[in-house]
XYZ file of C-alpha atoms in Angstrom:
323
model
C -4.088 16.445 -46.716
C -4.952 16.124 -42.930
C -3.529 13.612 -40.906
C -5.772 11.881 -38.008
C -4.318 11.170 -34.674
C -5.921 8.974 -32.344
C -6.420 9.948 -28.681
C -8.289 7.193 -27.506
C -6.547 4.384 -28.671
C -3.496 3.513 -30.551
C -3.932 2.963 -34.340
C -1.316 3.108 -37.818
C -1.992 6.194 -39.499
C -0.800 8.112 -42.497
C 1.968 10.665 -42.084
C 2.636 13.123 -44.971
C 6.040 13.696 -45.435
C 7.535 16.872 -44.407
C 10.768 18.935 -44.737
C 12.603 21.709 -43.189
C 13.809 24.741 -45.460
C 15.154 28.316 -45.691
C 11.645 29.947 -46.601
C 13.706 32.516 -48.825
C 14.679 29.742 -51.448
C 11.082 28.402 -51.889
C 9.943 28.657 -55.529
C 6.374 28.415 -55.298
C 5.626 27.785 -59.044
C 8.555 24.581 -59.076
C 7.239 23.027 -55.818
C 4.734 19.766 -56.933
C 2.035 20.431 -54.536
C -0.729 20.506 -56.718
C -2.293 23.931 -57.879
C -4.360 24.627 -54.881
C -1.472 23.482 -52.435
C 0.931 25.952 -53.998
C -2.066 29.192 -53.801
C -1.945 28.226 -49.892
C 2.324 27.875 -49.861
C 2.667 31.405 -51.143
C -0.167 32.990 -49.481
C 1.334 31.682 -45.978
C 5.124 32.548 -46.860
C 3.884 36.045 -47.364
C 1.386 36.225 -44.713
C 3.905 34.582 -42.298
C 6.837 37.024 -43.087
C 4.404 40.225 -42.794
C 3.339 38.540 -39.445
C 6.700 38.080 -38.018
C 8.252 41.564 -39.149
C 10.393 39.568 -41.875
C 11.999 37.195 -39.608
C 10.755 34.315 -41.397
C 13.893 32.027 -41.937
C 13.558 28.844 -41.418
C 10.306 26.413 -41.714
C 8.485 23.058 -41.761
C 6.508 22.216 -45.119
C 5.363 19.560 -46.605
C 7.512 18.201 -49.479
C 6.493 17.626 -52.903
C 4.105 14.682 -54.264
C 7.039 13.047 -55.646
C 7.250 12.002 -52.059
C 4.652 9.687 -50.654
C 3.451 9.155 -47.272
C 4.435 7.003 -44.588
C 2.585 4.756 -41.933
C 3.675 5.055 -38.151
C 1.807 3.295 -34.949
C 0.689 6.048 -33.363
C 0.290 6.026 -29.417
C -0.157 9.477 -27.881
C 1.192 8.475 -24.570
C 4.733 10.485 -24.064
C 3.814 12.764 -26.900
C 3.876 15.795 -25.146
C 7.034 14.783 -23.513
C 9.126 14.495 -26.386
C 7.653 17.415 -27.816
C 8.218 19.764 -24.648
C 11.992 18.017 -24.463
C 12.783 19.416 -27.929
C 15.838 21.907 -28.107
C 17.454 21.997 -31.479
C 16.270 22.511 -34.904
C 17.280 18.720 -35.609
C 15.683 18.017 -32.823
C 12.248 19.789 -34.166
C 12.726 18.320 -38.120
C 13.195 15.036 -36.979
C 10.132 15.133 -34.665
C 8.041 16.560 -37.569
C 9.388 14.053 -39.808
C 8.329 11.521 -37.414
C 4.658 13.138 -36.886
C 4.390 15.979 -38.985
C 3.170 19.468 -38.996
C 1.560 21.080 -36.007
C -1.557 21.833 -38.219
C -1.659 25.591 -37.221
C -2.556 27.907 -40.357
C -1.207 30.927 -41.344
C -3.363 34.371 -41.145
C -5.731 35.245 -43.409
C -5.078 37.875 -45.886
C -8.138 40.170 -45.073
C -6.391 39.519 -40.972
C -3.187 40.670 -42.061
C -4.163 43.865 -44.471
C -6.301 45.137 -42.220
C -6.321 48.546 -40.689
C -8.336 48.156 -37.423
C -6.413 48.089 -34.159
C -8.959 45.479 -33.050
C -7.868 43.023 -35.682
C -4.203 44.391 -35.568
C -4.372 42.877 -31.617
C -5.087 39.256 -33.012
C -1.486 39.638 -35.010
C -0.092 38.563 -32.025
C 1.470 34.856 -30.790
C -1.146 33.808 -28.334
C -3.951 34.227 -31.316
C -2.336 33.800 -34.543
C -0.185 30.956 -33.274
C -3.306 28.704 -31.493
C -5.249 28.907 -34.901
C -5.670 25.071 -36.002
C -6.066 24.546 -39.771
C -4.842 23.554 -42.657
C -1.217 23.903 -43.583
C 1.530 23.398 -45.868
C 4.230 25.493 -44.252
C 4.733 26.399 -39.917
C 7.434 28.761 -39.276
C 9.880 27.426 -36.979
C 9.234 30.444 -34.588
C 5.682 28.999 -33.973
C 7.055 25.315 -33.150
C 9.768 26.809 -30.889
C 6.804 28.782 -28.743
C 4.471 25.561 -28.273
C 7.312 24.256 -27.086
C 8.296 26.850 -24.730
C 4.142 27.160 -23.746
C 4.147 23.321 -22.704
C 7.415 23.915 -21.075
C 5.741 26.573 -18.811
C 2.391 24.961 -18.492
C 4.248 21.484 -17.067
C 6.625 24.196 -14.396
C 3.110 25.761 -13.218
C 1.675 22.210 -12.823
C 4.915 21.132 -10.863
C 5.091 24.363 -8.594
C 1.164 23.471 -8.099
C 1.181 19.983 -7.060
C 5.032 20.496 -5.237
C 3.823 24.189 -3.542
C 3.933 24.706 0.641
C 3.470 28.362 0.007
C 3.018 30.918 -2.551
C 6.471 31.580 -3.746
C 6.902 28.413 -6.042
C 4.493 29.610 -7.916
C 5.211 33.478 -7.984
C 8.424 32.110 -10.120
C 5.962 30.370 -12.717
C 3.395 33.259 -12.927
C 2.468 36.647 -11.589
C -1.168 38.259 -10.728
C -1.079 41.965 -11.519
C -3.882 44.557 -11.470
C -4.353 46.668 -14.958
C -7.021 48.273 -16.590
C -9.324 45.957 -18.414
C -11.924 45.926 -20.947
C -15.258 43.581 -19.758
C -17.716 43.067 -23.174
C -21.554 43.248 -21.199
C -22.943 42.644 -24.894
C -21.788 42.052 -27.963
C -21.517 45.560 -28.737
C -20.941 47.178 -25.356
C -18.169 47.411 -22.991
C -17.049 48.181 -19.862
C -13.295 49.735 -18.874
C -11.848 49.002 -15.018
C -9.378 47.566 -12.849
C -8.923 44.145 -13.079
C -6.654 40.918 -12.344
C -4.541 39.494 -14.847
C -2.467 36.304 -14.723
C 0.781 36.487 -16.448
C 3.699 34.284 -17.312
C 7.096 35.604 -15.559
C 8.387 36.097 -19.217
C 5.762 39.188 -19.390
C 3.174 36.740 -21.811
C -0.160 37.491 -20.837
C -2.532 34.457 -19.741
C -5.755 35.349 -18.757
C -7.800 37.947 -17.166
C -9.040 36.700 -13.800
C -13.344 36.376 -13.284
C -14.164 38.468 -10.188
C -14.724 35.629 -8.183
C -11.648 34.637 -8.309
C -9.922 37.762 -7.077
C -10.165 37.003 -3.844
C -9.090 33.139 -3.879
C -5.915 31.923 -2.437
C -3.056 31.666 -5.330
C -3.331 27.752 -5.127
C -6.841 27.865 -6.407
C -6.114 30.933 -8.702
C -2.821 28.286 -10.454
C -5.180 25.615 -11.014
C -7.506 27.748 -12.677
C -5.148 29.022 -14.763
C -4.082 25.647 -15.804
C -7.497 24.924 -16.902
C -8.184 27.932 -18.714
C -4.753 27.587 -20.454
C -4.994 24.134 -21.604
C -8.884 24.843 -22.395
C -7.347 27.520 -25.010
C -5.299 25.389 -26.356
C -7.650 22.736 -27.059
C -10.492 24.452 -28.413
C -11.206 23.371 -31.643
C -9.180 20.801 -31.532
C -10.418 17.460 -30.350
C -13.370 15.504 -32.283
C -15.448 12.724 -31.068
C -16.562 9.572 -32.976
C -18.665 6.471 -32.458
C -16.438 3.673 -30.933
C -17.841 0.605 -29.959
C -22.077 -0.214 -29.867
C -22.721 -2.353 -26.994
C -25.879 -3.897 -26.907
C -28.134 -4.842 -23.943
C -30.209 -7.977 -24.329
C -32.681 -7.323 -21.452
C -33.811 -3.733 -22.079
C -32.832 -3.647 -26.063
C -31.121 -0.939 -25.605
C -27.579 0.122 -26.218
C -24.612 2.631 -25.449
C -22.595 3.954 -27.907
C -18.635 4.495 -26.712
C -16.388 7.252 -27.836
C -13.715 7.457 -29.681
C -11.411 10.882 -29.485
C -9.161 12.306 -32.175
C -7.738 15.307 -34.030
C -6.967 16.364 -37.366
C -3.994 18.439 -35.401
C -0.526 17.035 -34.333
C -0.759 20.035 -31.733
C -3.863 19.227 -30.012
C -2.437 15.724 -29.440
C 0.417 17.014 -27.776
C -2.153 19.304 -25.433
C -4.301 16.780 -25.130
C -1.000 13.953 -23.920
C -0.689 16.957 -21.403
C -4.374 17.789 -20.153
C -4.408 14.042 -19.297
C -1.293 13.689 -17.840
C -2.715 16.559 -14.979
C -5.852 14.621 -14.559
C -4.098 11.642 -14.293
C -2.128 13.227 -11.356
C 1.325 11.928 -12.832
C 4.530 13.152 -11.331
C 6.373 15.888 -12.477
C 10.045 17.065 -12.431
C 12.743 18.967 -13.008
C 16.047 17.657 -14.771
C 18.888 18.414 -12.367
C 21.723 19.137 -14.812
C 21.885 22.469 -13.577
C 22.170 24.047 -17.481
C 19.152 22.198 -18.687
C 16.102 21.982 -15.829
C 13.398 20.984 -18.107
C 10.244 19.451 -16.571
C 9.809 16.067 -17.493
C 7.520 13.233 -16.367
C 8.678 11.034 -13.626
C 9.116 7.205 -14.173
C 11.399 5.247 -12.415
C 14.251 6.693 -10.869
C 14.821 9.076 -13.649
C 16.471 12.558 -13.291
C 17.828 13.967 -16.411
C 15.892 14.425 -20.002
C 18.369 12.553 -21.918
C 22.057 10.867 -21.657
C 23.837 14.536 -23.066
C 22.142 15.933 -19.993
C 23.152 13.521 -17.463
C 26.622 13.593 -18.955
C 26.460 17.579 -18.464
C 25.709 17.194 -14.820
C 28.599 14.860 -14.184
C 31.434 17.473 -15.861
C 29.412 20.231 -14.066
C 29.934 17.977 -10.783
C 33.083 17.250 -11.366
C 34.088 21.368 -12.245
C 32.286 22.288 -8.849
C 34.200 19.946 -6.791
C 38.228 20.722 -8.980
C 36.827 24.549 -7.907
C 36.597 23.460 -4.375
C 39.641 22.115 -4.108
């Protein structure tokens, strides 16, 4: 039960519907998923609430086969804006409703049993939430920091592209030195000093290559960028054949491309990647409470109408306080 999302080009596809429940009132055995479906559903509502120390409350799944899917005309452009502008949990069902689940899979049983710090370390968000897959169930918590990832990835690409000097981008991100481990070979491994890029929240990002140390913070951002969105769309994107176009003269031929993913996520990463190669304008809402980066169009400055109504009372309080 995958659903396909076109990259390339804009296309009706299948959506499977899905639903938003409290995970602790799931019956496994009365949900009408078929018998495989329902192995999977309790073997991620376990693994998940192991995972997340046992706050697993709320979650997306898909609903029963009593409830068929739907067609929508899929066109990626804006995807990754409406995703990124998401703020409520009705804000986040309806979305999934529209498109449906992220397609990130829960951890593996051996991954979660085991024993070994080394596999204990992949426990955490920036693995076990980037792990595309089949799913029947996503944990709000993992929506919520995809969200909050291409929030941060669209500030670091504004600070870059808006930056006269290093500061702007010292808010976004912050290069600190800490000890490091470097693999030489597969089964060796070198301990030392090293640079490590890191969101202002704490998250780490990367560790820096060596020579990049020594570049100016401009260069080090966009590299970060890169690697970031890189992560985030490994294993994600497929290619097929598009279009064969034929040449009379030489009898030859070139095939075209066509992109796409099995993953509602790496549609939304890949709506971003091209909206930074595409150089498109990025800002920041001015209601004052809100500040979300959005995509410029037009003379647009706030997210939504709530937000723009915000700014107004928050204008209007300012100036009563004045007076």
């Amino acid at each position: 039960m995958f659903n396909y999302y076109p990259l390339s080009y804009s296309s009706t596809i299948d959506v499977y519907p899905i639903e938003l429940v409290e995970v602790n009132s799931i019956a496994v055995e009365e949900e009408n998923l078929g018998p495989a479906s329902e192995e999977i559903l309790n073997e991620s509502k376990n693994n998940w609430r192991i995972v997340l120390g046992g706050n697993l409350k709320s979650a997306l799944k898909i609903a029963g086969r009593e409830r068929k899917s739907r067609q929508i005309f899929f066109n990626i452009n804006g995807l990754m804006e409406e995703f990124s502008s998401l703020k409520t949990l009705n804000d986040i069902e309806t979305f999934s409703m529209k498109y449906g689940l992220l397609g990130i899979q829960h951890p593996e049983n051996a991954q979660v049993n085991s024993l070994s710090p080394a596999v204990k370390f992949t426990l955490q968000p920036s693995f076990i939430f980037n792990n595309y897959g089949f799913s029947v169930l996503e944990p709000i918590q993992v929506w919520q920091w995809h969200i909050n990832q291409v929030r941060k990835i669209l500030r670091l690409y504004h600070a870059v592209r808006k930056a006269s000097s290093d500061e702007l981008i010292y808010e976004i991100v912050e290069i600190k030195m800490r000890r490091g481990m470097v693999y030489i070979l597969t089964e060796d491994k070198e301990v030392t000093d090293r640079y490590f890029v890191h969101w202002r929240d704490g998250e780490e990002i990367l560790m820096l290559p060596e020579s990049f140390e020594s570049k100016p913070t401009l260069e080090i951002a966009q590299y970060t960028l890169a690697k970031i969105l890189e992560s985030h769309l490994s294993d994600g994107i497929n290619l097929s054949v598009g279009d064969l176009i034929s040449n009379p003269t030489t009898k030859g031929f070139m095939i075209t491309e066509q992109r796409y993913t099995r993953y509602l996520l790496a549609a939304v990463y890949y709506d971003l990647w091209q909206t930074i190669n595409d150089s498109k304008n990025v800002f920041l809402c001015e209601n004052k409470n809100c500040r979300l980066p959005l995509v410029k169009y037009g003379r647009k400055k706030y997210c939504n109408e709530a937000c723009k109504q915000e700014a107004y009372r928050i204008r209007i309080s300012e100036k009563e306080g004045e007076g």
